[in-house]
mmCIF file of C-alpha atoms and ligand atoms in Angstrom:
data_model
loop_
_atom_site.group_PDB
_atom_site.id
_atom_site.type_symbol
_atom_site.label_atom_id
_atom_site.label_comp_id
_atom_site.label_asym_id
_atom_site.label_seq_id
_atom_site.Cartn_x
_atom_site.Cartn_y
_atom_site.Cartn_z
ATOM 1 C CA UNK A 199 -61.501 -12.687 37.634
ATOM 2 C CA UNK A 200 -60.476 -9.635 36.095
ATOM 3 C CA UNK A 201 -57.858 -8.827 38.602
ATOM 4 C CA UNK A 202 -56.478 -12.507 38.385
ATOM 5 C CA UNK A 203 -55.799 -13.233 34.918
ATOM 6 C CA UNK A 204 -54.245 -9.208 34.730
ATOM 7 C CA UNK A 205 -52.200 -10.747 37.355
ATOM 8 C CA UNK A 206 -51.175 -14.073 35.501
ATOM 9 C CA UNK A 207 -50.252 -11.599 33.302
ATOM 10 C CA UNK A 208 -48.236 -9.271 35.046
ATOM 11 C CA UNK A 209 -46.264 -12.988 36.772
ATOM 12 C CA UNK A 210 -45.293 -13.946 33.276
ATOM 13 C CA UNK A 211 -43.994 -10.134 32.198
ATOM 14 C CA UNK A 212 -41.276 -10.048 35.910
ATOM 15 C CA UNK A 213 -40.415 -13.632 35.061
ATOM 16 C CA UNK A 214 -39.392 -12.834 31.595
ATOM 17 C CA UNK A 215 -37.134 -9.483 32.808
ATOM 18 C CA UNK A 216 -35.517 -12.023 35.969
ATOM 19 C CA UNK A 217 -34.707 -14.685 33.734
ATOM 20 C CA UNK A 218 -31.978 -12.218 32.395
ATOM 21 C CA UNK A 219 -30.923 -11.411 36.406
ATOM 22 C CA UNK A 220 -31.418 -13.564 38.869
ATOM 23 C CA UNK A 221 -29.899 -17.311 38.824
ATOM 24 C CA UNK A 222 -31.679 -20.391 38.795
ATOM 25 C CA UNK A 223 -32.057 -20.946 42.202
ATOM 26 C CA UNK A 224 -33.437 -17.532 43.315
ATOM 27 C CA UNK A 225 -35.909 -17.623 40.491
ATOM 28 C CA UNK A 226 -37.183 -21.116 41.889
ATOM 29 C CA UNK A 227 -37.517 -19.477 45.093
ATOM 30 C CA UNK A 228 -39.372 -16.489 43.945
ATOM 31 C CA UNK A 229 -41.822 -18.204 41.341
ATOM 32 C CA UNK A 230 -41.792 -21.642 42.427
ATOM 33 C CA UNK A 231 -41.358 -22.003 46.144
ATOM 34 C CA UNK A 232 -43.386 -22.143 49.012
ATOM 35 C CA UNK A 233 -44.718 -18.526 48.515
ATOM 36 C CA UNK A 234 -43.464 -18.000 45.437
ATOM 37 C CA UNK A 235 -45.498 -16.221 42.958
ATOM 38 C CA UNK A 236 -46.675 -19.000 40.629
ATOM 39 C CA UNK A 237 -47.605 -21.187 43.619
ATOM 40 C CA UNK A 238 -49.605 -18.027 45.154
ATOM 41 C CA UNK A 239 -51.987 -17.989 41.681
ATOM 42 C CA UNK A 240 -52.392 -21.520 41.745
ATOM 43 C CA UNK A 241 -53.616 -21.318 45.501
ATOM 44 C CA UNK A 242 -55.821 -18.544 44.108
ATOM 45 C CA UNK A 243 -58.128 -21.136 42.602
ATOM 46 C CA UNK A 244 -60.494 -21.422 45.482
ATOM 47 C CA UNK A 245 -61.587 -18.195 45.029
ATOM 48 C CA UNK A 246 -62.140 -17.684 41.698
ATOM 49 C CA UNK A 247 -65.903 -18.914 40.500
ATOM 50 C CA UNK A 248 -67.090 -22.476 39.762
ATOM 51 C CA UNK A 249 -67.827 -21.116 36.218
ATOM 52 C CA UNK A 250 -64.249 -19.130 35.405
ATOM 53 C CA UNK A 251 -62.385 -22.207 37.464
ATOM 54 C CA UNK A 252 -61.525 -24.303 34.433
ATOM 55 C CA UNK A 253 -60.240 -21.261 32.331
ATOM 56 C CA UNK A 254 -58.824 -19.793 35.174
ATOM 57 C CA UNK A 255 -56.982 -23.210 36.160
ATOM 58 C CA UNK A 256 -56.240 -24.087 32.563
ATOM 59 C CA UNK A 257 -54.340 -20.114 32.376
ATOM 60 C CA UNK A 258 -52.283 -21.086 35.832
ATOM 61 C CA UNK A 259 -51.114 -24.341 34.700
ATOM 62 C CA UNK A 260 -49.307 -22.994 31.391
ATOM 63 C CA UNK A 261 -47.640 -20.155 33.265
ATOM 64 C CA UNK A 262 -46.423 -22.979 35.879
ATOM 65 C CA UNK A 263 -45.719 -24.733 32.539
ATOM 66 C CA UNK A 264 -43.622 -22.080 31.120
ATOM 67 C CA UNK A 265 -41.882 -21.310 33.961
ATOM 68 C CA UNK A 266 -40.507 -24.788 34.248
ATOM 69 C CA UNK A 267 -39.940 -25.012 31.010
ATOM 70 C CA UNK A 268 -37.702 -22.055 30.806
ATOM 71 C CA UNK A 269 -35.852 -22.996 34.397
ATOM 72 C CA UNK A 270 -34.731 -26.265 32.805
ATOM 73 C CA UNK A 271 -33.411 -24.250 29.629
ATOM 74 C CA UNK A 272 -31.297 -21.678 31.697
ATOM 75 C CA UNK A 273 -30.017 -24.801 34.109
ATOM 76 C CA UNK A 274 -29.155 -26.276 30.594
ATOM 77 C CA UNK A 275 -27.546 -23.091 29.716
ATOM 78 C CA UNK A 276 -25.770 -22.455 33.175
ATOM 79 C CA UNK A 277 -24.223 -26.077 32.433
ATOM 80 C CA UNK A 278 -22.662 -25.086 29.717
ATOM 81 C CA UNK A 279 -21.697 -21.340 30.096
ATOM 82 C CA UNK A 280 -19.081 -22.796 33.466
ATOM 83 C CA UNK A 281 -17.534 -25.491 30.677
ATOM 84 C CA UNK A 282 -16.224 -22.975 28.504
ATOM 85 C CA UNK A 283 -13.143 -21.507 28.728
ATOM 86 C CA UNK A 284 -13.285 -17.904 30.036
ATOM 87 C CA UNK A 285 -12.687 -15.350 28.291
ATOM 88 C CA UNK A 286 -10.431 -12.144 29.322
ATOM 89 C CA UNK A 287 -11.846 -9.023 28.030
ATOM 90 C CA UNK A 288 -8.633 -6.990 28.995
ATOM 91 C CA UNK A 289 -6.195 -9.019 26.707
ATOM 92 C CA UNK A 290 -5.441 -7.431 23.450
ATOM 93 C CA UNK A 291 -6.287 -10.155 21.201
ATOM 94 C CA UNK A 292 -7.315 -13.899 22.611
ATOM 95 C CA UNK A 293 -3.779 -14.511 23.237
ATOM 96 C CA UNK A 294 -3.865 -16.468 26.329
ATOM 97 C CA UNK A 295 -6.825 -18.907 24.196
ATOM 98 C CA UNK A 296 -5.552 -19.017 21.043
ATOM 99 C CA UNK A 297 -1.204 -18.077 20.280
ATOM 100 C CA UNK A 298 -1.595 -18.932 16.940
ATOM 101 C CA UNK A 299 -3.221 -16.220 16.157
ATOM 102 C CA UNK A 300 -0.601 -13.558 17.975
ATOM 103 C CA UNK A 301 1.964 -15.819 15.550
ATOM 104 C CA UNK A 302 -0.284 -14.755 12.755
ATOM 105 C CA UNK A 303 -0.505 -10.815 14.149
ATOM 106 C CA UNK A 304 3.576 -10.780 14.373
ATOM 107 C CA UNK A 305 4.239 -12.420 11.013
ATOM 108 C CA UNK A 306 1.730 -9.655 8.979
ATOM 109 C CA UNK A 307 3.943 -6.940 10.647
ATOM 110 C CA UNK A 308 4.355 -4.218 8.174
ATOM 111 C CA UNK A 309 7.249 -3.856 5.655
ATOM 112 C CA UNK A 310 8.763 -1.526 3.098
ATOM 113 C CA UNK A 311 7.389 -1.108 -0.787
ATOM 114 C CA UNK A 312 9.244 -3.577 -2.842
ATOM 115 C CA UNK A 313 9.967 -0.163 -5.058
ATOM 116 C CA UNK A 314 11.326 1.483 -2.034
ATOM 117 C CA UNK A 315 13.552 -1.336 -1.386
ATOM 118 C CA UNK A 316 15.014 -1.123 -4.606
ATOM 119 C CA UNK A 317 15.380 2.273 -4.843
ATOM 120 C CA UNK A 318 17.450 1.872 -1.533
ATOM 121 C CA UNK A 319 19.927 -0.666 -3.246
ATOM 122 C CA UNK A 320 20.560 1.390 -6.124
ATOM 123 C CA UNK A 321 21.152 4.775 -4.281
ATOM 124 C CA UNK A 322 23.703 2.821 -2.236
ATOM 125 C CA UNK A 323 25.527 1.445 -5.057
ATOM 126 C CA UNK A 324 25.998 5.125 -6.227
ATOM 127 C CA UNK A 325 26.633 6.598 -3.397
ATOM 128 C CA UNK A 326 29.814 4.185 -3.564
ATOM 129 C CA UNK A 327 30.357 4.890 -6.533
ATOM 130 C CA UNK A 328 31.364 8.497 -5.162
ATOM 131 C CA UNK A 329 28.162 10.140 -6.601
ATOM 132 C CA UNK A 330 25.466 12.420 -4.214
ATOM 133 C CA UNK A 331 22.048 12.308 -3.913
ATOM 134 C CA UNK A 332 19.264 15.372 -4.383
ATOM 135 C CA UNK A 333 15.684 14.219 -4.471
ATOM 136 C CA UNK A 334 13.829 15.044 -7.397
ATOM 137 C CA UNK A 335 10.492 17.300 -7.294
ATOM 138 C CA UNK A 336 6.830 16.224 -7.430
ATOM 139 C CA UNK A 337 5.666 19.717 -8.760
ATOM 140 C CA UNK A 338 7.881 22.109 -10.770
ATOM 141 C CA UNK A 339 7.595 24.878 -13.276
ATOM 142 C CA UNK A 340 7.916 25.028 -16.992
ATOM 143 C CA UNK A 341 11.510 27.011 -16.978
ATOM 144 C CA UNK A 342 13.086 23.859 -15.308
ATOM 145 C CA UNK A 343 10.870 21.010 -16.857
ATOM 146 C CA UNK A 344 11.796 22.834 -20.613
ATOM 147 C CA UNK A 345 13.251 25.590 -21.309
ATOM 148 C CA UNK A 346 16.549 25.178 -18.869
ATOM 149 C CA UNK A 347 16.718 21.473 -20.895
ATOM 150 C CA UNK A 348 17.060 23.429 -24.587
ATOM 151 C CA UNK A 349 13.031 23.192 -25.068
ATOM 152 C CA UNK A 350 12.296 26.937 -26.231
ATOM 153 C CA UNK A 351 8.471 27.293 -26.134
ATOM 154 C CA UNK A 352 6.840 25.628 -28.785
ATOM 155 C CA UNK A 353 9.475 22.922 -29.253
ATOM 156 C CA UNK A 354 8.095 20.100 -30.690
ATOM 157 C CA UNK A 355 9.973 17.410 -28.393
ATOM 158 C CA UNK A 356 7.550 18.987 -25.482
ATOM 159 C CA UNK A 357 4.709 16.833 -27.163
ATOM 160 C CA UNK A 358 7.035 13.515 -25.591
ATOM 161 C CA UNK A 359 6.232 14.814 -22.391
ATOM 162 C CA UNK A 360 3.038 15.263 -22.208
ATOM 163 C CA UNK A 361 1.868 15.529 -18.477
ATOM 164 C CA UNK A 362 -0.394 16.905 -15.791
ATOM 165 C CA UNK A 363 -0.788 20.973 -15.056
ATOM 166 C CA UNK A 364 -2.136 23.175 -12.090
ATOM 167 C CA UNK A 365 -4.572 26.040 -12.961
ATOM 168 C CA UNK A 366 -1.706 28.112 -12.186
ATOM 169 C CA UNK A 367 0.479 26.700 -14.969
ATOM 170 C CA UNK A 368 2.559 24.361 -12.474
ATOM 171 C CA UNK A 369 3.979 21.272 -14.051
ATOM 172 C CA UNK A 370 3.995 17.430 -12.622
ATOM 173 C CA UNK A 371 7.409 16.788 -13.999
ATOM 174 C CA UNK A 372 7.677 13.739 -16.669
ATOM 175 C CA UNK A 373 11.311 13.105 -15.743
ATOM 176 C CA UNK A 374 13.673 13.752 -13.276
ATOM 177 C CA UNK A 375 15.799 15.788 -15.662
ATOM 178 C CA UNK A 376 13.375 18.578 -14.297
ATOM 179 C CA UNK A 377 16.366 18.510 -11.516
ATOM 180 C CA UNK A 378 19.102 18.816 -14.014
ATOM 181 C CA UNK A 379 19.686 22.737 -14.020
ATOM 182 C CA UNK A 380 19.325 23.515 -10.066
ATOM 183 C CA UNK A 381 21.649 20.660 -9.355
ATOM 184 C CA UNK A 382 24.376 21.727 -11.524
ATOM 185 C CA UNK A 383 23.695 25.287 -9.903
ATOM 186 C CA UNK A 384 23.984 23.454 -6.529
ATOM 187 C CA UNK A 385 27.068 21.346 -7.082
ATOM 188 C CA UNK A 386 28.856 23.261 -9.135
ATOM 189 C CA UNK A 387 31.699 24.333 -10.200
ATOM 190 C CA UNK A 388 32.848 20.986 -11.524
ATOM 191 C CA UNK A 389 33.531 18.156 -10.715
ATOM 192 C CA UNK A 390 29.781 17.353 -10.255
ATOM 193 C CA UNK A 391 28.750 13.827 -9.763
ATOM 194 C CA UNK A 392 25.117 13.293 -8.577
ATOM 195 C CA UNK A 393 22.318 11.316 -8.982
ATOM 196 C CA UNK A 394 18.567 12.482 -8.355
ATOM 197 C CA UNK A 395 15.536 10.244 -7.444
ATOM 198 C CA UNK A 396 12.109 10.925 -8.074
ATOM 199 C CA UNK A 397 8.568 10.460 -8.621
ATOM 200 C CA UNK A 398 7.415 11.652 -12.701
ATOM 201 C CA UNK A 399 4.231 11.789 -14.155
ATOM 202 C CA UNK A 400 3.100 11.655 -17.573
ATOM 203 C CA UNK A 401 -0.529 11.690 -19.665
ATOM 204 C CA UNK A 402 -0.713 7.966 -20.359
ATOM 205 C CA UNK A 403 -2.899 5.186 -21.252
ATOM 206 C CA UNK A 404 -1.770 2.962 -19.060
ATOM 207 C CA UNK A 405 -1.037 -0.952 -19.732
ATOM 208 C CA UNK A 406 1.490 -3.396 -18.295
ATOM 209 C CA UNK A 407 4.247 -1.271 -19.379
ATOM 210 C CA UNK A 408 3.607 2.220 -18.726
ATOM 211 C CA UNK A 409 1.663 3.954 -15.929
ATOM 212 C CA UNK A 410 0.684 7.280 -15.046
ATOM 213 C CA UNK A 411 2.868 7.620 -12.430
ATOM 214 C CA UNK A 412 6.718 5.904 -11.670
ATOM 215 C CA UNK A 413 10.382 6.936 -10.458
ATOM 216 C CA UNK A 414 13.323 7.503 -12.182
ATOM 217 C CA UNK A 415 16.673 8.119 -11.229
ATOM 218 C CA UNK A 416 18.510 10.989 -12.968
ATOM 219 C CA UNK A 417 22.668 11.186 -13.278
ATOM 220 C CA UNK A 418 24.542 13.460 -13.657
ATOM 221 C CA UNK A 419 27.965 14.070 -14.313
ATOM 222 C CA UNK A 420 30.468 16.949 -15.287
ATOM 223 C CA UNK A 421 34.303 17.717 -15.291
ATOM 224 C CA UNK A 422 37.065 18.593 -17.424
ATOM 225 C CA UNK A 423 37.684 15.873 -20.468
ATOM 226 C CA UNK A 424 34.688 13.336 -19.734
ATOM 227 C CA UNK A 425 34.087 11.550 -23.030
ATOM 228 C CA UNK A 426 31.240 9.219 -23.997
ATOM 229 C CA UNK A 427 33.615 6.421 -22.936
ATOM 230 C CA UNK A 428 33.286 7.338 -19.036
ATOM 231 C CA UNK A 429 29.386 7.372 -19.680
ATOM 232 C CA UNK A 430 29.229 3.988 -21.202
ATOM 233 C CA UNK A 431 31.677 2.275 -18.167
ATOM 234 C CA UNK A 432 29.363 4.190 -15.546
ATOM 235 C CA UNK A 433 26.557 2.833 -16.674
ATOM 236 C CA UNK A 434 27.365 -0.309 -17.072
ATOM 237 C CA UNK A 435 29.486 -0.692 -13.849
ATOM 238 C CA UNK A 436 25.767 0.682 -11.940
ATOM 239 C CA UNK A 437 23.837 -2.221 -13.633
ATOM 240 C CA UNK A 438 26.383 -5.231 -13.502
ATOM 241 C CA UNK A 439 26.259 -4.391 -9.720
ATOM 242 C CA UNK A 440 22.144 -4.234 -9.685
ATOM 243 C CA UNK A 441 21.748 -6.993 -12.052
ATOM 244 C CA UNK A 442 24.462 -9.036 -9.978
ATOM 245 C CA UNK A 443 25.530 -9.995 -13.570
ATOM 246 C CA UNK A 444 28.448 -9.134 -16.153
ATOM 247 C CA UNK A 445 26.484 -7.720 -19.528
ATOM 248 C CA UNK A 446 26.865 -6.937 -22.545
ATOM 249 C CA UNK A 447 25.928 -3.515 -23.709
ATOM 250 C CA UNK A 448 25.676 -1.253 -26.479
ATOM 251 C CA UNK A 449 24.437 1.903 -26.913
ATOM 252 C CA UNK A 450 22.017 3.416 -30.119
ATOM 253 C CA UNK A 451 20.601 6.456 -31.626
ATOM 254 C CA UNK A 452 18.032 8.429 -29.763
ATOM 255 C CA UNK A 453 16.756 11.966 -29.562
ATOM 256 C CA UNK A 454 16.615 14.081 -26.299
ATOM 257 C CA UNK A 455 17.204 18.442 -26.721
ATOM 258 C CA UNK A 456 19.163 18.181 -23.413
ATOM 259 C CA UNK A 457 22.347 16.085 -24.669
ATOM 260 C CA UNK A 458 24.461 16.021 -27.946
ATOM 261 C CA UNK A 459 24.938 13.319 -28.777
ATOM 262 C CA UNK A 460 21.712 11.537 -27.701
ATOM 263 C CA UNK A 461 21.574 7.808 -26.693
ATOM 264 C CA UNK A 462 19.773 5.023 -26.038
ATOM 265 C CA UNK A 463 21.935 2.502 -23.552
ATOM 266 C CA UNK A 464 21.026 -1.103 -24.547
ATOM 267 C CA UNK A 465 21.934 -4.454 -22.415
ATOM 268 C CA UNK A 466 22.487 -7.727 -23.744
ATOM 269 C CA UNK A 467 19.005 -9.625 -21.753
ATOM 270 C CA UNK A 468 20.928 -11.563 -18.953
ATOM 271 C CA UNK A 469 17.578 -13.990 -18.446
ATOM 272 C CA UNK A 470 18.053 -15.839 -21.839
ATOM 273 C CA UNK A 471 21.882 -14.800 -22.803
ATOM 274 C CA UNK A 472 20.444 -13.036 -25.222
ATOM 275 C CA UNK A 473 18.997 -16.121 -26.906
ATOM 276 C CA UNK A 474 15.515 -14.343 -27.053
ATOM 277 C CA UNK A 475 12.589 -14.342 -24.002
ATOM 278 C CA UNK A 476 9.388 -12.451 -22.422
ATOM 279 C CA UNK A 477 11.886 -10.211 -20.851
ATOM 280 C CA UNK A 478 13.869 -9.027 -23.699
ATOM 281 C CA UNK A 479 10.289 -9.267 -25.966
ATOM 282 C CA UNK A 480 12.551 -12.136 -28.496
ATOM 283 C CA UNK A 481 14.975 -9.811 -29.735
ATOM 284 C CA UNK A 482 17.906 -10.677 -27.096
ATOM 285 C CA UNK A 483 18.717 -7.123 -26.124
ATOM 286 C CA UNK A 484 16.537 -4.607 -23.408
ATOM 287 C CA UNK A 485 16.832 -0.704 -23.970
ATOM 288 C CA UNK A 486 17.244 0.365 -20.194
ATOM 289 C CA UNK A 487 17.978 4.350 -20.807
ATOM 290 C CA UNK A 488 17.927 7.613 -21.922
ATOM 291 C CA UNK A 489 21.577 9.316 -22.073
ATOM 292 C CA UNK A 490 24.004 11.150 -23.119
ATOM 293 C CA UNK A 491 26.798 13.990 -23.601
ATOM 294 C CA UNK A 492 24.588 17.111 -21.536
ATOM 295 C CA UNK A 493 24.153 19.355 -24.454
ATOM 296 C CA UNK A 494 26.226 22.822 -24.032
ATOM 297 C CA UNK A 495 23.000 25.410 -23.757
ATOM 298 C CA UNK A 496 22.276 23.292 -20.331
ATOM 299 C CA UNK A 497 25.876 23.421 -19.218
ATOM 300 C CA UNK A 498 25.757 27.274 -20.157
ATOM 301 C CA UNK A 499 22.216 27.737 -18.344
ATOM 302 C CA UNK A 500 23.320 27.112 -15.427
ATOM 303 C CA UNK A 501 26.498 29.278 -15.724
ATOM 304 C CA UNK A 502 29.189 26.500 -16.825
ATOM 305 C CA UNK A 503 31.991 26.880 -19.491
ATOM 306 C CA UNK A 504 31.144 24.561 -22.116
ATOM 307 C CA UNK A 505 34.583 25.275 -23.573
ATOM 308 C CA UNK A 506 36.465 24.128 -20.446
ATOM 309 C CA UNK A 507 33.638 21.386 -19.067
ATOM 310 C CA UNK A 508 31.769 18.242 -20.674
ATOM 311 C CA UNK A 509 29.885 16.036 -18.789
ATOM 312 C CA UNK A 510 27.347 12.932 -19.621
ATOM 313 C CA UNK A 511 23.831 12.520 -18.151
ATOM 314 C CA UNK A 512 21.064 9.640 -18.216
ATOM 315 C CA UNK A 513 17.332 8.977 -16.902
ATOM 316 C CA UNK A 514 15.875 5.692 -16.238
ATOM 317 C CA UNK A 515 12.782 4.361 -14.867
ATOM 318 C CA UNK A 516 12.961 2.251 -11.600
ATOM 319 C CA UNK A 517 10.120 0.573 -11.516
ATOM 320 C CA UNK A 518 11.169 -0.678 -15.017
ATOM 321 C CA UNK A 519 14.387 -1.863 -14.252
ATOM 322 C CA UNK A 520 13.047 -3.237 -10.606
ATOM 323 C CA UNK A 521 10.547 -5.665 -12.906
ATOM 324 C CA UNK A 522 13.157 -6.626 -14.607
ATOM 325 C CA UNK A 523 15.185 -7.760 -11.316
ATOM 326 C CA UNK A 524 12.194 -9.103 -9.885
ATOM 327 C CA UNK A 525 10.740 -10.488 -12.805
ATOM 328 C CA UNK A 526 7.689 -8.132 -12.606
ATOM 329 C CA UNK A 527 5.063 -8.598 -15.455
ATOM 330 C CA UNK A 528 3.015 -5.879 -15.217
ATOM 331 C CA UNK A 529 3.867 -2.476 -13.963
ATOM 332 C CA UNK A 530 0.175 -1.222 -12.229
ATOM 333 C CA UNK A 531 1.168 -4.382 -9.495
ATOM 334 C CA UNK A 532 3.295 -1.397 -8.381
ATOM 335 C CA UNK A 533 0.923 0.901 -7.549
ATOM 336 C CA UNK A 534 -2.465 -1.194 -6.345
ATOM 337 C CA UNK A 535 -0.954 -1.754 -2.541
ATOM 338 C CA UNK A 536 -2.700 -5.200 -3.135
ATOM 339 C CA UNK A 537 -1.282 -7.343 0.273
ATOM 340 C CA UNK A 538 -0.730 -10.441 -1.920
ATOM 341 C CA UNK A 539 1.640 -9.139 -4.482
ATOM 342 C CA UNK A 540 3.354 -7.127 -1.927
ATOM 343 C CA UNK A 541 3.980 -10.261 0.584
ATOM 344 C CA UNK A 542 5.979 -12.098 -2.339
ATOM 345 C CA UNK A 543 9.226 -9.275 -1.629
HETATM 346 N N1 DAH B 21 14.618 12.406 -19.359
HETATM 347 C C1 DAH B 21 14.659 11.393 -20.393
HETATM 348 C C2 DAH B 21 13.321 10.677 -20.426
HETATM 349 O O1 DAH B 21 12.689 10.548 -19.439
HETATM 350 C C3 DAH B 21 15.766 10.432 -20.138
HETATM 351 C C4 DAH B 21 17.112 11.047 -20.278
HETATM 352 C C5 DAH B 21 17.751 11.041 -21.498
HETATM 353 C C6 DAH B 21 17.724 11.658 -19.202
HETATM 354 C C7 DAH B 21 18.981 11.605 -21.659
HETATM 355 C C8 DAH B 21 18.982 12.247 -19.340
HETATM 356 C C9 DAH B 21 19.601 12.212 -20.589
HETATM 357 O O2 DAH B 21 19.621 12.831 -18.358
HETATM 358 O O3 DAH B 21 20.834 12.783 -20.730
HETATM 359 O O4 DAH B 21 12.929 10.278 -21.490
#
């Protein structure tokens, strides 16, 4: 008896691994058929005692039972396994099943920064404008981020510029007028005419307007007898071109050590003509930029006459000017490379 039910036993354990290998019809065969290994133990019954016969027989009939049972499930299985559509391993995505999704795959196709794109249009428009193009620094000492601007050590205008240092006394540059010195080195002698892109950095708290990290876009330019005049129609020729807009512009008091005199250029807001809106924060005009004549010690820094040579510089911040194009509200969208504010440019 012993030998018997260990062999019931060891039936049900090489059904259980065949179900997973062999098809329907060869397991039928080998547990089912005429000498099939079910059949065999229920032949077995004659020798197996009158007293273990009803335990022995009731043991046999639920392995037959289970057997069937789980035959007519992988039949049932089988069935529906061939109705399906097959599936090819080898294809990239289920292309051949499903082309909406390879539609999907081809319009999610990567694209540039709305910043970079912006940056793009406004370096072309001054490259027409006859003017080259030296990118800015991401790290730079404290010769070229101060003192070459008229910041002597100590200088209290240093405390609007508060930014990040290396160990090693390396400065993250808060504007791009870190450039201004080597690129009148560069280009000159006059006539210089260049603009300089780059990324600045300053020690903020940030909010919707101001962020750790942004781009500006230094100018720069210097011959004989420019006058405040050529500033002002530079300027405002560069934005009526970005802003795809005539404007009306001003410009006001300001204080930088780097120029003389120091201004502030100011447009007339082209959203509301100037009526008053979110852009222009109700008071009809924006202040776009920092500018103005480049104040002789910089000219003389970097080994220009000041006597025979004036020129006018400015700074401004792209990503604030590209939120006002694009109607930006909030400048950290810039930065947070989430996909649904980038899709919208
Ligand atoms: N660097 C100044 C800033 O970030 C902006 C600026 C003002 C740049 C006057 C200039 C300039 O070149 O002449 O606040």
């Amino acid at each position: 008896m012993e030998y018997t039910q260990k062999n019931l036993a060891n039936i049900q354990t090489s059904f259980s691994k065949d179900l997973k290998d062999l098809s329907h019809e060869q397991l039928k065969e080998k547990y089912l058929g005429k000498k099939g290994l079910v059949t065999e133990a229920l032949k077995e019954i004659v020798n197996v005692s009158a007293k273990e016969k009803p335990m022995y027989g009731k043991e046999v009939n639920t392995l037959k039972a289970f057997v069937e049972e789980k035959l007519s499930e992988k039949v049932q299985q089988d069935r529906e396994y061939t109705s399906k559509p097959k599936i090819d391993p080898t294809a990239p995505f289920d292309i051949n099943e499903k082309p909406h999704l390879y539609n999907q795959m081809l319009s999610l196709k990567g694209s540039k920064h709305p910043l970079t794109k912006e940056m793009e249009k406004i370096l072309r428009i001054f490259s027409s404008m006859g003017f080259d193009i030296l990118e800015s620094r991401q790290i730079d000492d404290d010769y070229h981020m101060f003192q070459s601007l008229n910041f002597p050590k100590g200088h209290p205008a240093r405390d609007m510029y508060d930014t990040f240092r290396t160990e090693d006394g390396l400065v993250l540059p808060a504007h791009t007028s870190t450039m201004q010195n080597r690129a009148l080195k560069k280009f000159g002698p006059p006539p210089i005419a260049v603009v300089l892109p780059g990324r600045c950095f300053r020690n903020e708290a940030t909010d919707a307007g101001h962020e750790h990290t942004f781009h500006q876009i230094e100018g720069i330019y210097v011959d004989k007898n420019v006058s405040l005049s050529n500033m002002i129609a530079t300027i405002k020729t560069f934005l009526e071109r970005y802003l795809e807009t005539d404007l009306k512009v001003k410009i006001q008091p300001a204080y930088f050590p780097f120029t003389e005199p120091d201004c502030e250029f100011v447009i007339g807001c082209p959203f509301c003509n100037m009526t008053g809106c979110s852009t222009c924060g109700h008071s009809g005009w924006i202040e776009i930029m920092g500018c103005g004549m480049i104040h002789p010690n910089v000219l003389k820094e970097a080994a220009i006459d000041s006597q025979m040579y004036s020129g006018f510089a400015w700074g401004f911040g792209v990503d604030r000017l590209a939120m006002i194009k694009l109607g930006i509200e909030d400048i950290r969208h810039l930065r947070e490379s989430n996909l649904n504010f980038l899709q919208q440019f």
